[in-house]
Tab-separated table of C-alpha atoms and ligand atoms in Angstrom:
chain	number	residue	atom	x	y	z
A	70	ALA	CA	-42.799	53.496	75.571
A	71	PRO	CA	-40.373	56.271	76.429
A	72	LEU	CA	-37.150	55.885	74.451
A	73	LEU	CA	-35.042	55.722	77.603
A	74	GLU	CA	-36.585	52.361	78.453
A	75	VAL	CA	-35.384	50.646	75.289
A	76	SER	CA	-31.752	51.669	75.281
A	77	LEU	CA	-30.170	48.271	75.964
A	78	PRO	CA	-28.345	46.633	73.035
A	79	LEU	CA	-28.531	43.101	71.651
A	80	TYR	CA	-25.083	42.574	73.172
A	81	PHE	CA	-21.930	44.270	74.473
A	82	GLY	CA	-18.508	43.135	73.368
A	83	TRP	CA	-15.123	43.890	71.846
A	84	PHE	CA	-15.296	44.493	68.094
A	85	LEU	CA	-12.102	43.731	66.200
A	86	LEU	CA	-10.778	46.663	64.179
A	87	SER	CA	-10.997	45.963	60.455
A	88	SER	CA	-7.281	45.230	59.914
A	89	ALA	CA	-7.411	42.703	62.756
A	90	GLN	CA	-10.563	41.146	61.287
A	91	ASP	CA	-8.792	40.515	57.992
A	92	LYS	CA	-5.785	38.995	59.750
A	93	VAL	CA	-7.861	36.688	61.944
A	94	LYS	CA	-10.141	35.588	59.074
A	95	CYS	CA	-7.048	34.717	57.016
A	96	MET	CA	-5.496	32.667	59.811
A	97	ALA	CA	-8.764	30.863	60.487
A	98	LEU	CA	-9.187	29.999	56.821
A	99	ASP	CA	-5.593	28.734	56.660
A	100	PHE	CA	-6.215	26.630	59.755
A	101	VAL	CA	-9.408	24.915	58.539
A	102	LYS	CA	-7.933	24.324	55.088
A	103	THR	CA	-4.842	22.717	56.600
A	104	LEU	CA	-6.852	20.711	59.138
A	105	ASP	CA	-8.907	19.307	56.258
A	106	THR	CA	-5.769	17.844	54.651
A	107	LEU	CA	-4.404	16.070	57.757
A	108	ASP	CA	-4.617	12.279	57.984
A	109	ALA	CA	-5.480	12.607	61.678
A	110	PHE	CA	-8.510	14.712	60.758
A	111	LYS	CA	-9.552	12.366	57.959
A	112	LYS	CA	-9.401	9.481	60.430
A	113	HIS	CA	-12.133	11.181	62.484
A	114	LEU	CA	-14.281	12.452	59.602
A	115	MET	CA	-17.211	10.437	60.944
A	116	ASP	CA	-17.523	13.097	63.658
A	117	PHE	CA	-18.489	15.607	60.967
A	118	THR	CA	-20.361	13.559	58.427
A	119	GLY	CA	-21.920	10.783	60.477
A	120	LYS	CA	-20.816	8.261	57.896
A	121	ALA	CA	-17.590	6.558	56.913
A	122	GLU	CA	-16.055	7.225	53.494
A	123	ALA	CA	-17.721	10.642	53.249
A	124	GLU	CA	-15.793	13.825	52.530
A	125	VAL	CA	-16.098	17.249	54.070
A	126	ASP	CA	-14.963	20.572	52.662
A	127	LEU	CA	-14.259	22.449	55.884
A	128	GLU	CA	-13.710	25.750	54.096
A	129	HIS	CA	-17.366	25.785	53.029
A	130	TYR	CA	-18.750	23.764	55.943
A	131	PHE	CA	-18.684	26.838	58.224
A	132	LYS	CA	-20.476	30.096	57.421
A	133	ALA	CA	-19.158	33.416	58.735
A	134	LYS	CA	-21.555	35.513	60.851
A	135	GLY	CA	-21.058	39.268	60.574
A	136	ALA	CA	-18.288	41.372	62.109
A	137	LEU	CA	-15.774	39.537	64.287
A	138	HIS	CA	-16.218	40.269	67.977
A	139	CYS	CA	-15.938	38.820	71.462
A	140	THR	CA	-19.313	39.058	73.217
A	141	THR	CA	-19.145	40.082	76.877
A	142	LYS	CA	-22.845	40.301	77.739
A	143	PHE	CA	-25.756	39.141	75.598
A	144	CYS	CA	-28.519	41.563	76.659
A	145	ASN	CA	-31.220	40.777	74.111
A	146	TYR	CA	-32.418	44.425	74.353
A	147	GLY	CA	-32.863	44.033	78.107
A	148	LYS	CA	-34.727	40.722	78.094
A	149	ALA	CA	-31.694	38.620	79.127
A	150	ASP	CA	-31.082	37.970	82.828
A	151	GLY	CA	-28.809	40.568	84.394
A	152	ALA	CA	-28.747	42.788	81.291
A	153	LYS	CA	-29.717	45.971	83.099
A	154	GLU	CA	-27.341	45.346	86.009
A	155	TYR	CA	-24.494	44.719	83.570
A	156	ALA	CA	-25.152	47.934	81.638
A	157	GLN	CA	-25.193	49.928	84.899
A	158	ASN	CA	-21.767	48.722	86.035
A	159	PRO	CA	-19.553	51.861	86.064
A	160	ALA	CA	-16.727	49.908	84.364
A	161	ILE	CA	-18.953	49.511	81.291
A	162	LYS	CA	-19.383	53.266	80.974
A	163	ASP	CA	-15.695	53.910	81.720
A	164	PHE	CA	-14.428	51.587	79.003
A	165	TYR	CA	-17.173	52.136	76.428
A	166	GLY	CA	-15.544	53.131	73.125
A	167	SER	CA	-12.013	52.298	74.271
A	168	VAL	CA	-9.647	50.130	72.242
A	169	SER	CA	-7.590	47.353	73.826
A	170	GLU	CA	-5.698	44.352	72.535
A	171	LEU	CA	-7.430	40.988	72.551
A	172	SER	CA	-5.088	38.036	72.882
A	173	LEU	CA	-6.297	35.106	70.793
A	174	SER	CA	-4.534	32.115	72.326
A	175	ALA	CA	-6.083	29.156	70.509
A	176	LEU	CA	-8.233	28.211	67.534
A	177	PHE	CA	-10.783	25.423	67.785
A	178	VAL	CA	-13.041	23.467	65.471
A	179	THR	CA	-16.014	21.224	66.288
A	180	PRO	CA	-18.721	19.789	64.016
A	181	ARG	CA	-20.799	22.841	65.012
A	182	THR	CA	-18.473	25.838	65.189
A	183	VAL	CA	-15.045	27.296	64.548
A	184	GLY	CA	-13.757	29.906	66.966
A	185	ALA	CA	-10.810	31.569	68.667
A	186	ARG	CA	-10.224	31.434	72.400
A	187	VAL	CA	-9.648	34.876	73.930
A	188	SER	CA	-7.370	35.165	76.975
A	189	LEU	CA	-8.572	38.265	78.808
A	190	THR	CA	-6.321	40.602	80.805
A	191	GLU	CA	-7.187	41.598	84.384
A	192	GLU	CA	-8.451	44.911	83.045
A	193	GLN	CA	-10.613	43.262	80.391
A	194	LEU	CA	-12.015	40.892	83.033
A	195	GLN	CA	-13.643	43.926	84.692
A	196	LEU	CA	-16.036	43.931	81.741
A	197	TRP	CA	-16.718	40.205	81.949
A	198	PRO	CA	-20.087	39.279	83.531
A	199	ALA	CA	-19.651	37.296	86.750
A	200	ASP	CA	-22.161	34.617	85.730
A	201	ALA	CA	-21.132	34.070	82.083
A	202	GLU	CA	-19.681	30.624	82.786
A	203	LYS	CA	-22.425	29.617	85.218
A	204	GLU	CA	-25.098	30.483	82.634
A	205	ALA	CA	-23.659	27.726	80.425
A	206	GLU	CA	-24.098	25.094	83.123
A	207	SER	CA	-27.145	23.397	81.600
A	208	ALA	CA	-25.180	22.758	78.397
A	209	VAL	CA	-21.756	22.183	79.984
A	210	PRO	CA	-22.158	20.997	83.619
A	211	ALA	CA	-18.526	21.701	84.588
A	212	ALA	CA	-18.662	25.273	83.236
A	213	ALA	CA	-19.344	26.931	86.602
A	214	SER	CA	-16.084	25.578	88.041
A	215	LEU	CA	-13.977	27.129	85.270
A	216	PRO	CA	-12.272	30.485	85.923
A	217	PRO	CA	-14.055	33.716	84.889
A	218	GLY	CA	-13.327	34.553	81.259
A	219	SER	CA	-13.096	30.892	80.191
A	220	ARG	CA	-16.011	31.372	77.813
A	221	ALA	CA	-14.436	34.391	76.064
A	222	HIS	CA	-14.115	33.723	72.349
A	223	VAL	CA	-14.552	35.059	68.839
A	224	THR	CA	-16.989	33.093	66.668
A	225	LEU	CA	-15.357	32.557	63.266
A	226	GLY	CA	-18.052	30.429	61.683
A	227	CYS	CA	-20.978	28.106	62.315
A	228	ALA	CA	-22.218	25.002	60.525
A	229	ASP	CA	-25.621	25.219	58.838
A	230	GLY	CA	-28.414	25.667	61.350
A	231	VAL	CA	-26.087	26.367	64.299
A	232	GLU	CA	-26.436	29.617	66.279
A	233	PRO	CA	-23.259	31.462	67.312
A	234	VAL	CA	-24.019	31.071	71.039
A	235	GLN	CA	-22.805	27.490	70.507
A	236	THR	CA	-19.178	28.572	69.972
A	237	GLY	CA	-18.630	29.529	73.612
A	238	LEU	CA	-20.258	26.292	74.769
A	239	ASP	CA	-17.957	24.286	72.498
A	240	LEU	CA	-14.965	26.094	73.983
A	241	LEU	CA	-16.157	25.468	77.547
A	242	GLU	CA	-16.532	21.748	76.758
A	243	ILE	CA	-12.904	21.533	75.673
A	244	LEU	CA	-11.705	23.529	78.710
A	245	ALA	CA	-13.769	21.287	81.017
A	246	LEU	CA	-12.020	18.233	79.554
A	247	GLN	CA	-8.642	19.912	80.118
A	248	GLN	CA	-9.602	20.688	83.703
A	249	GLU	CA	-10.421	17.005	84.243
A	250	GLY	CA	-6.844	16.296	83.217
A	251	GLN	CA	-7.386	15.368	79.589
A	252	GLN	CA	-4.758	17.093	77.516
A	253	GLY	CA	-6.178	15.788	74.276
A	254	GLU	CA	-4.341	13.550	71.898
A	255	THR	CA	-1.538	15.648	70.397
A	256	VAL	CA	-1.684	14.834	66.763
A	257	GLU	CA	0.526	17.284	65.022
A	258	GLU	CA	2.917	20.168	65.487
A	259	MET	CA	1.632	22.735	63.033
A	260	GLU	CA	3.378	25.935	62.007
A	261	LEU	CA	1.139	27.933	64.359
A	262	GLY	CA	1.308	25.548	67.328
A	263	GLY	CA	0.291	22.158	68.691
A	264	LEU	CA	-2.912	20.549	67.464
A	265	ALA	CA	-4.810	18.290	69.883
A	266	TYR	CA	-7.891	16.117	69.421
A	267	TYR	CA	-10.451	15.878	72.258
A	268	GLY	CA	-12.820	13.331	70.739
A	269	ALA	CA	-16.280	13.882	69.222
A	270	GLY	CA	-14.896	16.115	66.484
A	271	ARG	CA	-13.279	18.614	68.857
A	272	TRP	CA	-9.915	20.034	67.708
A	273	LEU	CA	-7.825	22.662	69.477
A	274	LEU	CA	-4.800	24.455	68.086
A	275	SER	CA	-2.850	26.127	70.910
A	276	LEU	CA	-1.085	29.066	69.321
A	277	ARG	CA	2.649	29.304	69.999
A	278	GLU	CA	2.364	33.081	69.587
A	279	PRO	CA	-1.059	34.487	70.462
A	280	ILE	CA	-2.726	36.575	67.758
A	281	VAL	CA	-2.939	40.150	69.032
A	282	ALA	CA	-6.103	41.828	67.789
A	283	PRO	CA	-6.964	45.451	68.639
A	284	ALA	CA	-10.661	45.721	69.436
A	285	CYS	CA	-13.128	48.405	70.511
A	286	PHE	CA	-15.410	47.810	73.503
A	287	SER	CA	-18.879	48.764	72.348
A	288	SER	CA	-22.325	47.328	71.734
A	289	TYR	CA	-24.480	46.077	68.876
A	290	TYR	CA	-28.106	47.064	68.397
A	291	GLY	CA	-28.833	45.304	65.067
B	1409	2AM	P1	-21.125	34.538	70.009
B	1409	2AM	O1	-20.689	35.445	71.092
B	1409	2AM	O2	-20.660	33.152	70.182
B	1409	2AM	O3	-20.706	35.017	68.639
B	1409	2AM	C1	-25.670	37.895	68.787
B	1409	2AM	O4	-26.381	36.701	68.662
B	1409	2AM	C2	-24.364	37.659	69.506
B	1409	2AM	O5	-24.598	37.332	70.874
B	1409	2AM	C3	-23.525	36.552	68.938
B	1409	2AM	O6	-22.231	37.045	68.878
B	1409	2AM	C4	-23.736	35.387	69.882
B	1409	2AM	O7	-22.737	34.425	70.024
B	1409	2AM	C5	-24.055	36.068	71.175
B	1409	2AM	N1	-25.070	35.325	71.923
B	1409	2AM	C6	-26.304	34.956	71.491
B	1409	2AM	N2	-27.004	34.362	72.471
B	1409	2AM	C7	-26.201	34.330	73.558
B	1409	2AM	C8	-26.343	33.844	74.891
B	1409	2AM	N3	-27.467	33.266	75.308
B	1409	2AM	N4	-25.299	33.985	75.733
B	1409	2AM	C9	-24.172	34.560	75.327
B	1409	2AM	N5	-23.970	35.047	74.087
B	1409	2AM	C10	-24.965	34.936	73.203
């Protein structure tokens, strides 16, 4: 096939610059290590292990997956719905290669994933696909009623056998609960912010001061 036909990447997204990657990885590691020591977490260990009296070493429970980034559009080399249309949006070309600051506003942990919520600016939302939340509807029914950008996140780690696409779904689940009026059970004021439990092994740390992470809008071909 002519080369021009195969020019779509695996995905587009913001890639954290290396200094920001180190900072975020450090904070995430601190967070899971601290979470592991809390009585509130131990009380709900069943969520992670499936059995009472078991122990979990959160630090090694999650495996990191490559360079830290916030996916905007998963294109799957053009096979994903809307990939071509997304790549043709003039905003994508305009911002390609530009660096902006990602605001990481919360960290979350579930039995499947650990991630950071990204709060996008109006400008960054121009690069956000219109149907990103709706596409998650089969996994999280309330997703389509959440504001655009709700799914934006950085995957920090996945449990064995879990694919990173799960991180955004886990975030949407928590946000859907919040939208229904559940604020979670506040369990602890940590140094970084308030920690809340949403049941079924879902923990959210709302950062008092967002982590600011410079990131380059680009794409990944693999
Ligand atoms: P992530 O954004 O949660 O990290 C390559 O697999 C990248 O594309 C990963 O970063 C992954 O998840 C993301 N990804 C994989 N499948 C996806 C999908 N169906 N929708 C959105 N993002 C996806």
